[in-house]
C-alpha cells in the first residue's frame, strides 16, 4: 500500500509500505478514509526531532476491514474514529479517564496513519464506531476528533472551563482554535484568542472568541490582565509548547485559576518560584482523547459544531509533501490527506 | 516590647521593638499568646535568603487588644487565630478561596509575630475568633492552624485527597506531618509517609500514616510504585521545596493524579517534558489558610485531632535563638515560643 515516509528532515515521500495485518487478537485493520498532518509532525519535518525513514501520521478515521479474534465492539464495515494513542480502556488509568497513559498504551504515530490502511492495536479500547457511515461533510469533523479537537477539548477541560468563566487561549494553530471551540461549547462567558493572523482570528471568532489579543509574551500577559480587572483569566489553554508560551499561559492566569497545557514542551523549564507564587492549577499532557470521543462524535453527528473547518487544505495522500510544506510555511492551518483521491 | 530580630545569618536575638499601634482603620493589635518558628524562617537562618536586622515570625494566636474604627468581626478581648498572610477576604480572589493572593495581601512575616504584640492588617478578613478563650491545651493546635496545619491541609486539598485514595507525603517536617494528618481527616485509604527519622515516623503513624518509606529520589519513586501496583499514588503532597523533592513528588504520582506542593521552591526547575508526560495535576503555592480556618478551628475545638503535637519544643520568647538552633539541627520538629513565659 502507499503511505507517507519521512526520509529525513523536510523530506516527505509517499512510498510503498507493507500491508498491515492482524498481529494480535485485539487488533483491527482499517481502510483509512481520511488522515491529516499534525503540528507535532512538524517537529520532525523541521528536524527538531530527528527522523529517518519513518512512517508518519497518528490521526485517522476509516472503515474496519478486519479484526482479531478478541475484538468485540467494532466489526468489519463499521466506520470508526480512534484516538492517536491506542488504549485498552479497561486498566485503572483508563478507567480514571487517562487513556493516553494506559498501562498498555501504543502511540499510533508508530503505525503511520498517513496511509491507505492502518493497524489499530487494542481496537475495543481505541476505536469508537459512528452510528452509521457518515455523510462526506462530516468526515473532516470526525477526523478532527481523533486528535486536534480531542486535544483542544482536553485543554478546555483541564483548564476547568465552565459557564461564567473568562478563558484565554495561547496559540492560534489548529489545537488553539479547537480550544476556542471547546471553550465555547463548555459555556465560557468570554474567550480571548491570542492571535496575530487575520485568517485565524476570523475562524477563532466564528468558533466563539469574544476578544482577540495580538500581543505576545509579557505584553500579551498585560493585555489579558487589562481586560480582566488586573486579575488574569480564570482558565488558560496553552497550545504552543514553547517556554515562552508556557510562561505566558501561567502568568495570564489568576491566582487559583487553571492552566490546561497541550504543547509537547520543547525547552520548557518552569521555575518552582513561578509555580509557587502564581498559585495556579497546572494540568496537561497527551490528551486522553478516548475519554471524549463518544461525546464528541455525538456532538458532531448532531451538527452542534463544525470542527472540520480547521482543515483549510485537502490533498490526495500522494501530495502529502505539499501538505507538510503548506503547514510548515503557515499557509495552511491543518491539512487533510485523502488516500482515496 | 520584646521581639525576635534576625541580625544576620544564624544570628537570632530578642530585642526591643516599637510597640505596634493601629495605623489603618482596618487594623487590629493583638497580644501574642503563642508564636512559632517556621521551616521557611530557616531559609533566612541558613543564609539562603539574606537577612539583616529583620523582625521574624508570621504564625500567631493571641488576644485582641485594640481595633481600628472599621473593624467589625473581632473586638478587644477576643481570642483570635490568623493566617500568615493578611487578606481582605472580600476581593474576587479571596472569594474564590485564594486569600493568600488577595489583591490587598500583606505577608505577616513583615510584621514579625515572634513578639509580645502584633499589628494585624485587614483584621476582619484575616482573623477568626474562637468561640471563647481556649483551654491552654488547645493553644498549640490553634497556633498550628495559623500556618503549618493550614498549609498541610491545603496540600491535601490541592492533591485532591479523598476517601479511597492512596496518598504519599514527601517530607517529614512539620508541614509534611500536617499533610499526613490532613490526609487522614479527609478520608484517605492509604497514607505513605516518606521519612527516615524514627521520631517523625512515629508521629506520622499516630497521625494516620499506614506505610513508611525511607527511600528518597528515584528509589523513593520506585518504592511508591512498588506498593501501588506500579501506577504511583493518586495524590502526592510535596512538603520540602527542593528540586529533588518536587521531581520525586511528580514522578510518584500516577497519570491523572494530583500533586499538591507546599515548599517554596529554591532551585526548582520542572521540565515541560516531565510535566507533559506525567499527565499529573500540579497545584500549590502559599496556602490560603484563611479559607480553612473556620473549619480547622471547629475541628480543634471539638478535639477531633491534635495538630499541636507537632510542637515538640516550647521555649520562652527570650530563648528564641535556641529554638532556631534546635530546628536548624533537626533536634526539634517545630518550636513554640511563649511571649508570656
XYZ file of C-alpha atoms in Angstrom:
682
model
C 0.000 0.000 0.000
C 1.005 3.639 -0.257
C 1.955 5.584 2.855
C 3.876 8.667 3.890
C 7.507 8.177 4.858
C 9.633 10.960 6.253
C 13.015 10.168 4.796
C 14.743 12.894 6.761
C 14.328 16.496 7.804
C 11.961 18.212 5.377
C 11.888 15.184 3.072
C 8.386 13.700 2.837
C 7.605 10.992 0.290
C 4.716 8.658 -0.407
C 6.158 5.196 -0.776
C 5.163 1.555 -0.825
C 4.722 0.165 2.652
C 3.829 -3.351 3.792
C 0.108 -4.019 4.057
C -0.882 -4.008 7.735
C -2.277 -7.274 9.059
C -3.772 -8.552 12.274
C -0.837 -9.328 14.572
C -2.660 -9.575 17.886
C -6.185 -10.874 18.552
C -7.085 -7.380 19.847
C -6.033 -5.646 16.586
C -8.174 -4.166 13.857
C -7.083 -3.149 10.387
C -8.908 -0.210 8.867
C -9.042 1.336 5.422
C -8.183 4.981 6.107
C -10.888 7.340 4.852
C -9.005 10.445 5.918
C -5.789 11.257 7.758
C -4.014 14.524 8.404
C -0.814 16.321 9.299
C -0.353 17.328 12.930
C 1.570 20.291 14.289
C 3.662 17.747 16.170
C 4.635 16.138 12.831
C 6.318 19.449 12.040
C 8.811 18.959 14.882
C 10.142 16.105 12.765
C 9.754 17.939 9.463
C 11.815 20.796 10.882
C 14.478 18.465 12.255
C 13.874 19.436 15.889
C 13.178 15.740 16.352
C 15.481 13.767 14.065
C 13.729 11.285 11.825
C 14.968 8.850 9.200
C 12.705 6.655 7.129
C 9.718 6.769 9.490
C 6.055 6.212 8.658
C 4.063 9.284 9.667
C 0.625 10.187 10.966
C -1.421 9.332 14.041
C -4.839 10.809 13.250
C -7.375 8.820 11.280
C -10.923 7.829 10.527
C -11.807 4.870 8.408
C -13.713 1.680 7.766
C -12.873 -1.539 9.580
C -11.659 -4.219 7.175
C -10.539 -6.943 9.555
C -10.487 -7.621 13.284
C -8.670 -10.053 15.557
C -10.445 -12.885 17.337
C -10.879 -10.985 20.603
C -12.367 -7.789 19.184
C -15.964 -7.296 20.329
C -17.087 -3.675 19.897
C -16.238 -2.988 16.257
C -16.700 -5.172 13.190
C -15.736 -5.127 9.527
C -17.746 -2.473 7.742
C -18.006 -0.123 10.719
C -16.921 3.470 10.265
C -14.647 4.283 13.184
C -12.823 7.138 14.827
C -9.833 6.371 17.025
C -7.559 8.174 19.380
C -3.961 8.975 18.452
C -2.905 6.713 21.314
C -4.235 3.168 21.450
C -5.507 2.133 24.881
C -7.163 -0.905 26.437
C -9.764 1.337 28.115
C -10.044 -1.169 30.950
C -6.990 -0.542 33.164
C -7.160 1.602 36.265
C -5.605 4.589 34.498
C -8.031 4.342 31.570
C -11.000 3.995 33.914
C -9.899 7.210 35.614
C -10.097 8.893 32.195
C -6.413 8.980 31.301
C -6.351 6.609 28.346
C -3.359 8.374 26.811
C -1.299 6.899 29.630
C -2.994 3.483 29.584
C -0.698 0.841 31.045
C -0.776 -0.774 27.572
C -0.688 2.459 25.555
C 0.624 2.329 21.988
C 1.346 5.581 20.187
C -0.368 5.470 16.806
C 2.464 7.536 15.337
C 4.469 4.331 15.197
C 1.755 2.832 12.944
C 1.709 5.697 10.456
C -1.899 6.653 9.699
C -0.988 8.737 6.639
C -1.504 5.645 4.534
C -4.139 3.613 2.761
C -4.546 1.150 5.607
C -3.718 1.130 9.291
C -3.338 -1.450 12.018
C -5.005 -0.299 15.238
C -3.925 -2.198 18.369
C -6.367 -2.625 21.278
C -9.242 -1.941 18.900
C -12.003 -2.291 21.502
C -10.397 0.288 23.741
C -9.272 2.651 20.996
C -11.937 2.840 18.294
C -15.454 4.220 18.506
C -17.906 3.394 15.723
C -20.206 6.077 14.365
C -23.967 5.343 14.304
C -23.710 4.699 10.552
C -21.405 5.677 7.714
C -21.172 9.455 7.834
C -22.086 11.931 5.184
C -18.900 13.151 3.488
C -19.438 16.585 5.021
C -18.948 15.107 8.499
C -15.676 13.333 7.754
C -13.367 16.304 8.459
C -15.001 16.929 11.836
C -14.804 13.245 12.778
C -11.157 13.236 11.749
C -10.576 16.293 13.937
C -11.993 14.360 16.891
C -9.148 11.839 16.526
C -6.638 14.312 17.904
C -6.837 18.029 17.346
C -10.400 18.510 18.576
C -9.976 15.953 21.344
C -6.777 17.709 22.366
C -8.311 21.183 22.368
C -11.256 19.758 24.290
C -8.908 18.260 26.883
C -7.204 21.642 27.190
C -10.521 23.284 27.980
C -11.472 20.546 30.450
C -8.003 20.676 32.047
C -8.360 24.453 32.352
C -11.747 23.859 34.030
C -13.637 25.957 31.521
C -17.235 26.347 32.535
C -20.105 28.822 32.340
C -19.234 32.256 33.652
C -15.514 31.882 33.158
C -13.097 34.029 31.201
C -10.808 31.891 29.088
C -7.623 32.833 27.260
C -6.184 30.637 24.525
C -2.446 30.929 23.830
C -1.741 29.726 20.307
C -3.796 30.064 17.145
C -2.790 26.818 15.472
C -5.324 24.090 14.923
C -5.213 22.967 18.560
C -5.645 26.515 19.853
C -8.616 27.037 17.541
C -10.139 23.786 18.780
C -9.549 25.092 22.311
C -11.593 28.161 21.445
C -14.346 25.951 20.059
C -14.283 23.692 23.123
C -14.400 26.672 25.488
C -17.466 27.950 23.650
C -19.181 24.555 23.803
C -18.392 24.270 27.517
C -20.119 27.573 28.160
C -17.302 30.075 28.718
C -18.554 33.635 29.114
C -15.565 35.318 27.493
C -12.970 33.758 25.212
C -9.789 35.656 24.468
C -7.910 34.291 21.464
C -4.224 35.239 21.288
C -3.578 35.511 17.537
C -1.883 37.758 15.046
C -3.061 36.111 11.814
C -6.191 37.599 10.240
C -7.492 34.284 8.865
C -7.070 32.522 12.188
C -8.608 35.433 14.059
C -11.627 35.151 11.800
C -12.009 31.416 12.427
C -11.461 31.971 16.166
C -14.303 34.498 16.170
C -16.509 32.095 14.250
C -15.701 29.419 16.815
C -16.665 31.686 19.726
C -13.784 34.024 20.579
C -15.158 37.259 22.038
C -11.828 39.098 22.047
C -8.597 38.927 20.067
C -5.233 39.908 21.537
C -2.280 40.174 19.183
C 0.380 40.929 21.785
C 2.653 38.134 22.971
C 4.955 37.411 25.905
C 4.872 39.947 28.749
C 2.806 42.323 26.639
C 0.324 39.553 25.993
C 0.123 38.864 29.738
C -0.505 42.537 30.460
C -3.145 42.697 27.760
C -5.022 39.765 29.300
C -4.783 41.396 32.726
C -6.028 44.683 31.302
C -9.269 43.071 30.165
C -9.739 41.016 33.348
C -9.639 43.731 36.007
C -5.941 43.149 36.599
C -6.521 39.591 37.782
C -5.873 37.397 34.759
C -8.135 34.825 33.133
C -9.845 32.076 35.119
C -8.775 29.476 32.579
C -5.914 29.493 30.110
C -5.403 26.934 27.368
C -1.769 26.665 26.262
C -1.496 25.302 22.723
C 2.020 26.057 21.530
C 4.566 24.192 23.613
C 7.433 26.654 23.899
C 8.999 28.065 27.042
C 7.612 31.494 26.196
C 4.072 30.283 25.583
C 4.051 28.303 28.823
C 5.251 31.313 30.830
C 2.674 33.455 29.077
C -0.058 30.966 29.929
C 0.867 30.674 33.618
C 1.260 34.420 34.037
C -2.028 35.177 32.265
C -3.922 33.043 34.791
C -5.311 34.497 38.001
C -4.321 33.005 41.380
C -6.386 29.888 41.882
C -7.092 29.696 38.144
C -6.370 26.791 35.822
C -3.883 26.266 33.012
C -4.548 23.433 30.583
C -1.405 22.865 28.553
C -1.262 20.895 25.348
C 2.023 21.644 23.653
C 4.659 18.948 23.984
C 7.183 21.264 25.560
C 10.483 21.683 23.784
C 12.871 23.565 26.043
C 10.218 24.409 28.629
C 11.570 24.862 32.151
C 9.174 26.157 34.769
C 10.710 27.551 37.917
C 9.348 26.474 41.264
C 9.123 30.111 42.305
C 6.832 30.984 39.407
C 4.600 27.978 40.020
C 4.523 28.684 43.762
C 3.786 32.378 43.539
C 1.286 32.063 40.700
C -0.866 29.679 42.768
C -2.418 28.307 39.580
C -3.520 24.789 38.776
C -1.456 23.217 36.026
C -2.614 20.167 34.116
C -1.788 18.913 30.681
C -0.012 16.386 28.555
C -1.040 13.949 25.851
C -4.806 14.331 25.627
C -6.860 11.310 26.681
C -8.927 11.714 23.523
C -10.653 8.382 24.025
C -12.410 9.788 27.120
C -14.100 12.429 24.998
C -14.678 10.528 21.736
C -18.240 9.262 22.333
C -19.394 12.743 23.375
C -17.536 14.477 20.546
C -18.859 12.079 17.908
C -22.354 12.643 19.264
C -21.986 16.426 19.059
C -20.593 16.189 15.523
C -23.367 13.819 14.462
C -25.959 16.295 15.711
C -24.058 19.074 13.864
C -23.725 21.120 17.042
C -20.452 22.493 15.763
C -18.115 22.169 12.831
C -14.560 21.472 13.982
C -13.728 20.208 10.484
C -13.386 23.800 9.307
C -9.915 23.720 10.819
C -8.843 21.780 7.718
C -8.265 24.548 5.226
C -6.369 22.432 2.717
C -7.317 18.980 1.423
C -4.891 16.997 -0.680
C -4.686 13.479 -2.038
C -2.361 11.319 0.024
C 0.035 11.277 -2.928
C 0.620 15.015 -2.469
C 1.371 14.784 1.261
C 4.684 16.596 0.819
C 2.798 19.712 -0.311
C 0.680 19.468 2.802
C 3.680 19.390 5.113
C 5.194 22.311 3.279
C 1.995 24.357 3.498
C 1.743 23.796 7.248
C 5.433 24.427 7.774
C 5.094 27.749 5.962
C 1.864 28.517 7.821
C -0.052 28.758 4.551
C -2.439 26.145 5.922
C -3.782 25.706 9.455
C -4.230 21.968 9.030
C -4.070 19.646 6.060
C -6.408 16.720 5.404
C -4.978 13.836 3.364
C -7.334 11.683 1.315
C -5.918 8.224 0.478
C -8.743 7.511 -1.979
C -8.272 10.635 -4.107
C 8.108 45.410 73.572
C 10.362 42.431 73.047
C 10.531 40.696 69.695
C 12.787 38.426 67.677
C 15.224 40.132 65.321
C 17.405 38.192 62.923
C 20.559 40.267 62.844
C 22.139 38.178 60.127
C 22.653 34.588 59.061
C 22.334 32.354 62.124
C 22.169 35.357 64.465
C 18.825 35.482 66.292
C 18.291 37.939 69.154
C 15.324 39.098 71.189
C 15.443 42.878 71.213
C 13.296 45.894 71.991
C 10.940 46.750 69.169
C 8.447 49.593 68.822
C 5.015 48.837 70.228
C 2.639 48.147 67.329
C -0.260 50.574 67.010
C -3.339 50.930 64.848
C -2.170 52.525 61.600
C -5.179 51.809 59.410
C -8.857 51.672 60.416
C -8.890 48.019 59.359
C -6.000 47.061 61.693
C -6.079 45.138 64.937
C -3.331 44.890 67.531
C -3.136 41.627 69.412
C -1.206 40.439 72.432
C 0.543 37.318 71.151
C -0.309 34.235 73.233
C 1.926 31.954 71.196
C 4.102 32.217 68.117
C 6.481 29.748 66.492
C 9.387 29.156 64.169
C 8.592 28.095 60.612
C 10.673 25.929 58.326
C 10.680 28.888 55.951
C 12.342 31.020 58.689
C 15.257 28.620 58.408
C 15.938 29.728 54.829
C 16.910 33.048 56.405
C 18.663 31.485 59.389
C 20.793 29.454 56.989
C 21.590 32.445 54.822
C 19.884 31.029 51.726
C 17.762 34.174 51.909
C 19.950 37.040 53.155
C 18.532 38.874 56.137
C 19.813 41.826 58.171
C 18.034 43.227 61.195
C 14.589 41.837 60.327
C 11.702 41.096 62.692
C 10.726 37.442 62.369
C 7.645 35.260 62.589
C 4.348 35.037 60.744
C 2.378 32.485 62.803
C 0.390 33.588 65.828
C -2.597 33.291 68.099
C -3.487 35.916 70.649
C -5.952 38.225 72.290
C -7.194 41.359 70.568
C -6.143 44.489 72.437
C -7.210 47.238 70.066
C -9.002 47.559 66.729
C -9.334 50.286 64.119
C -12.595 52.124 63.513
C -13.673 49.915 60.589
C -13.141 46.517 62.227
C -16.434 44.673 62.701
C -15.852 40.950 63.262
C -13.342 40.912 66.122
C -13.216 43.043 69.251
C -10.839 43.657 72.157
C -10.794 40.620 74.406
C -11.401 38.093 71.622
C -9.017 35.180 71.267
C -8.077 35.004 67.603
C -6.235 32.870 65.095
C -4.972 34.480 61.914
C -3.435 33.442 58.663
C 0.215 34.071 57.887
C -0.938 36.318 55.048
C -3.384 39.125 55.787
C -6.275 39.309 53.326
C -9.403 41.398 52.884
C -11.461 38.247 52.301
C -13.807 40.244 50.064
C -11.976 40.567 46.725
C -12.674 38.247 43.815
C -9.550 36.190 44.508
C -10.419 35.773 48.202
C -13.998 34.843 47.384
C -12.632 32.111 45.118
C -10.746 30.755 48.138
C -7.270 32.090 47.348
C -6.820 34.567 50.196
C -3.052 34.133 50.159
C -3.060 36.016 46.853
C -5.695 38.564 47.921
C -5.372 41.728 45.830
C -4.553 43.517 49.121
C -2.448 40.714 50.628
C 0.109 41.606 53.304
C 2.648 39.000 54.345
C 2.613 38.771 58.134
C 6.344 37.999 58.083
C 6.913 41.723 57.624
C 5.067 42.327 60.922
C 7.108 39.839 62.954
C 4.820 37.717 65.101
C 7.636 36.354 67.284
C 6.987 39.239 69.663
C 4.809 40.320 72.565
C 2.382 42.215 70.373
C 1.490 42.210 66.703
C -0.294 44.518 64.292
C -2.643 42.576 62.006
C -3.759 44.450 58.883
C -7.177 43.717 57.371
C -8.298 42.249 60.686
C -11.825 41.357 59.533
C -10.501 39.355 56.604
C -7.552 37.804 58.408
C -8.545 36.892 61.967
C -11.047 34.320 63.154
C -12.194 34.449 66.782
C -12.554 31.229 68.738
C -15.900 30.560 70.479
C -14.325 31.570 73.794
C -10.840 31.743 75.273
C -9.349 28.303 74.753
C -8.068 25.897 77.316
C -4.263 26.067 77.383
C -4.111 22.552 75.939
C -5.728 23.800 72.731
C -3.338 26.695 72.136
C -0.658 24.704 70.270
C -3.233 23.256 67.889
C -4.797 26.656 67.251
C -1.335 28.068 66.627
C -0.675 25.256 64.161
C -3.815 26.292 62.264
C -2.211 29.692 61.593
C 0.183 28.197 59.071
C 1.596 24.718 59.369
C -1.713 22.873 59.729
C -3.455 25.183 57.262
C -0.605 24.602 54.835
C -0.626 20.821 55.214
C -4.399 20.920 54.828
C -4.086 22.919 51.636
C -1.579 20.385 50.349
C -4.077 17.588 50.889
C -6.901 19.581 49.299
C -4.656 20.584 46.374
C -3.719 16.915 45.942
C -7.460 16.104 45.932
C -7.188 13.673 48.799
C -10.469 11.930 49.397
C -11.880 8.612 50.567
C -10.457 5.611 48.749
C -7.305 7.364 47.615
C -3.695 6.397 48.180
C -1.665 9.398 49.301
C 2.097 9.824 49.513
C 3.648 12.627 51.542
C 7.143 13.763 50.562
C 8.800 15.437 53.531
C 8.555 14.654 57.237
C 8.936 18.175 58.573
C 6.077 19.839 60.385
C 4.218 20.606 57.158
C 4.587 17.048 55.894
C 3.301 15.668 59.183
C 0.331 18.031 58.984
C -0.192 16.753 55.442
C -0.414 13.223 56.841
C -2.908 14.402 59.440
C -4.969 16.258 56.845
C -4.986 13.251 54.515
C -6.299 11.113 57.369
C -9.010 13.631 58.242
C -10.035 13.866 54.590
C -10.551 10.116 54.455
C -7.537 8.764 52.542
C -7.466 4.983 52.417
C -3.687 4.623 52.472
C -1.135 7.211 53.557
C 2.518 6.668 52.702
C 4.857 8.872 54.741
C 8.332 9.328 53.253
C 10.558 9.639 56.331
C 13.853 8.371 57.681
C 13.634 9.751 61.234
C 12.243 7.373 63.851
C 10.551 10.102 65.930
C 8.855 11.604 62.876
C 7.847 8.175 61.609
C 6.174 7.557 64.968
C 4.252 10.814 64.864
C 3.334 10.191 61.226
C 1.876 6.815 62.212
C -0.018 8.413 65.080
C -1.396 10.953 62.639
C -2.602 8.270 60.248
C 0.276 7.056 58.062
C -0.311 3.442 57.060
C 3.114 2.925 55.474
C 6.564 4.421 55.907
C 9.082 4.616 53.067
C 12.631 5.630 53.902
C 13.982 5.689 50.350
C 14.366 9.005 48.553
C 14.777 10.254 44.994
C 14.408 7.654 42.253
C 14.459 4.867 44.840
C 11.663 6.590 46.708
C 9.670 6.840 43.476
C 10.180 3.124 42.780
C 9.179 2.248 46.341
C 5.898 4.152 45.982
C 5.254 2.453 42.653
C 6.003 -0.936 44.199
C 3.212 -0.518 46.732
C 0.722 0.944 44.230
C 0.670 -1.744 41.578
C 3.267 0.093 39.509
C 0.983 3.076 38.986
C 2.015 5.605 41.617
C -0.109 7.310 44.266
C -3.369 9.068 43.433
C -2.343 12.081 45.483
C 1.092 13.315 46.496
C 1.753 16.099 48.965
C 5.143 17.762 48.436
C 6.372 19.432 51.623
C 10.059 20.113 51.137
C 10.628 22.582 48.319
C 13.765 21.316 46.655
C 14.248 20.303 43.047
C 14.707 16.683 44.117
C 11.579 16.591 46.268
C 9.481 18.141 43.536
C 10.711 15.611 40.962
C 10.089 12.833 43.449
C 6.558 14.081 44.048
C 5.665 14.377 40.351
C 7.173 11.000 39.493
C 5.453 9.269 42.421
C 2.044 10.356 41.128
C 0.046 8.216 38.699
C -1.103 9.689 35.362
C -4.164 11.794 36.064
C -3.235 12.035 39.743
C -2.703 15.176 41.764
C 0.375 16.793 43.279
C -0.177 19.398 45.991
C 3.097 21.227 46.529
C 3.839 23.384 49.523
C 7.554 24.036 49.591
C 8.648 27.451 48.387
C 10.904 26.092 45.711
C 14.541 27.051 45.865
C 16.255 25.969 42.678
C 13.260 24.011 41.390
C 13.072 23.769 37.601
C 10.419 21.490 36.150
C 10.863 20.481 32.544
C 7.930 20.719 30.213
C 8.619 17.171 29.060
C 8.252 15.770 32.571
C 5.058 17.702 33.214
C 3.665 16.705 29.820
C 4.474 13.027 30.023
C 3.487 12.646 33.672
C -0.039 13.910 32.917
C -0.457 14.885 36.572
C -2.311 17.820 38.053
C 0.005 20.251 39.793
C -1.257 22.829 42.254
C 0.427 24.597 45.111
C 1.877 27.760 46.473
C 1.298 29.875 49.563
C -1.587 28.174 51.338
C -4.824 30.147 51.513
C -5.054 29.289 55.201
C -7.907 31.739 55.779
C -10.146 29.527 53.615
C -9.720 26.644 56.036
C -9.503 28.472 59.387
C -13.155 28.306 60.465
C -13.302 24.574 59.737
C -9.924 23.879 61.335
C -10.770 25.851 64.479
C -14.026 23.954 64.705
C -12.282 20.572 64.398
C -9.704 21.593 67.008
C -12.403 22.891 69.356
C -14.181 19.537 69.122
C -10.823 17.834 69.754
C -11.168 15.771 66.592
C -7.403 15.782 66.229
C -4.338 17.181 67.904
C -2.125 19.003 65.386
C -0.406 20.788 68.290
C 1.675 17.677 68.914
C 3.872 18.879 66.077
C 5.382 21.333 68.577
C 7.936 19.186 70.335
C 9.811 22.055 71.968
C 8.329 25.032 73.814
C 10.534 27.931 74.849
C 10.005 31.371 76.299
C 10.262 34.055 73.627
C 13.501 35.214 75.267
C 15.139 31.916 74.257
C 14.076 32.084 70.609
C 17.679 31.620 69.458
C 17.729 28.147 70.994
C 14.560 27.338 69.118
C 16.023 28.316 65.768
C 19.130 26.291 66.532
C 17.122 23.212 67.517
C 15.096 23.333 64.309
C 18.172 24.046 62.203
C 19.865 20.990 63.712
C 16.661 18.958 63.335
C 16.563 18.302 67.092
C 13.047 19.753 67.082
C 10.264 19.363 64.529
C 8.710 22.716 65.384
C 9.279 25.190 68.200
C 6.568 27.115 70.036
C 7.583 30.472 71.501
C 5.718 31.781 74.545
C 5.984 35.576 74.965
C 4.439 35.457 78.462
C 6.850 32.915 79.925
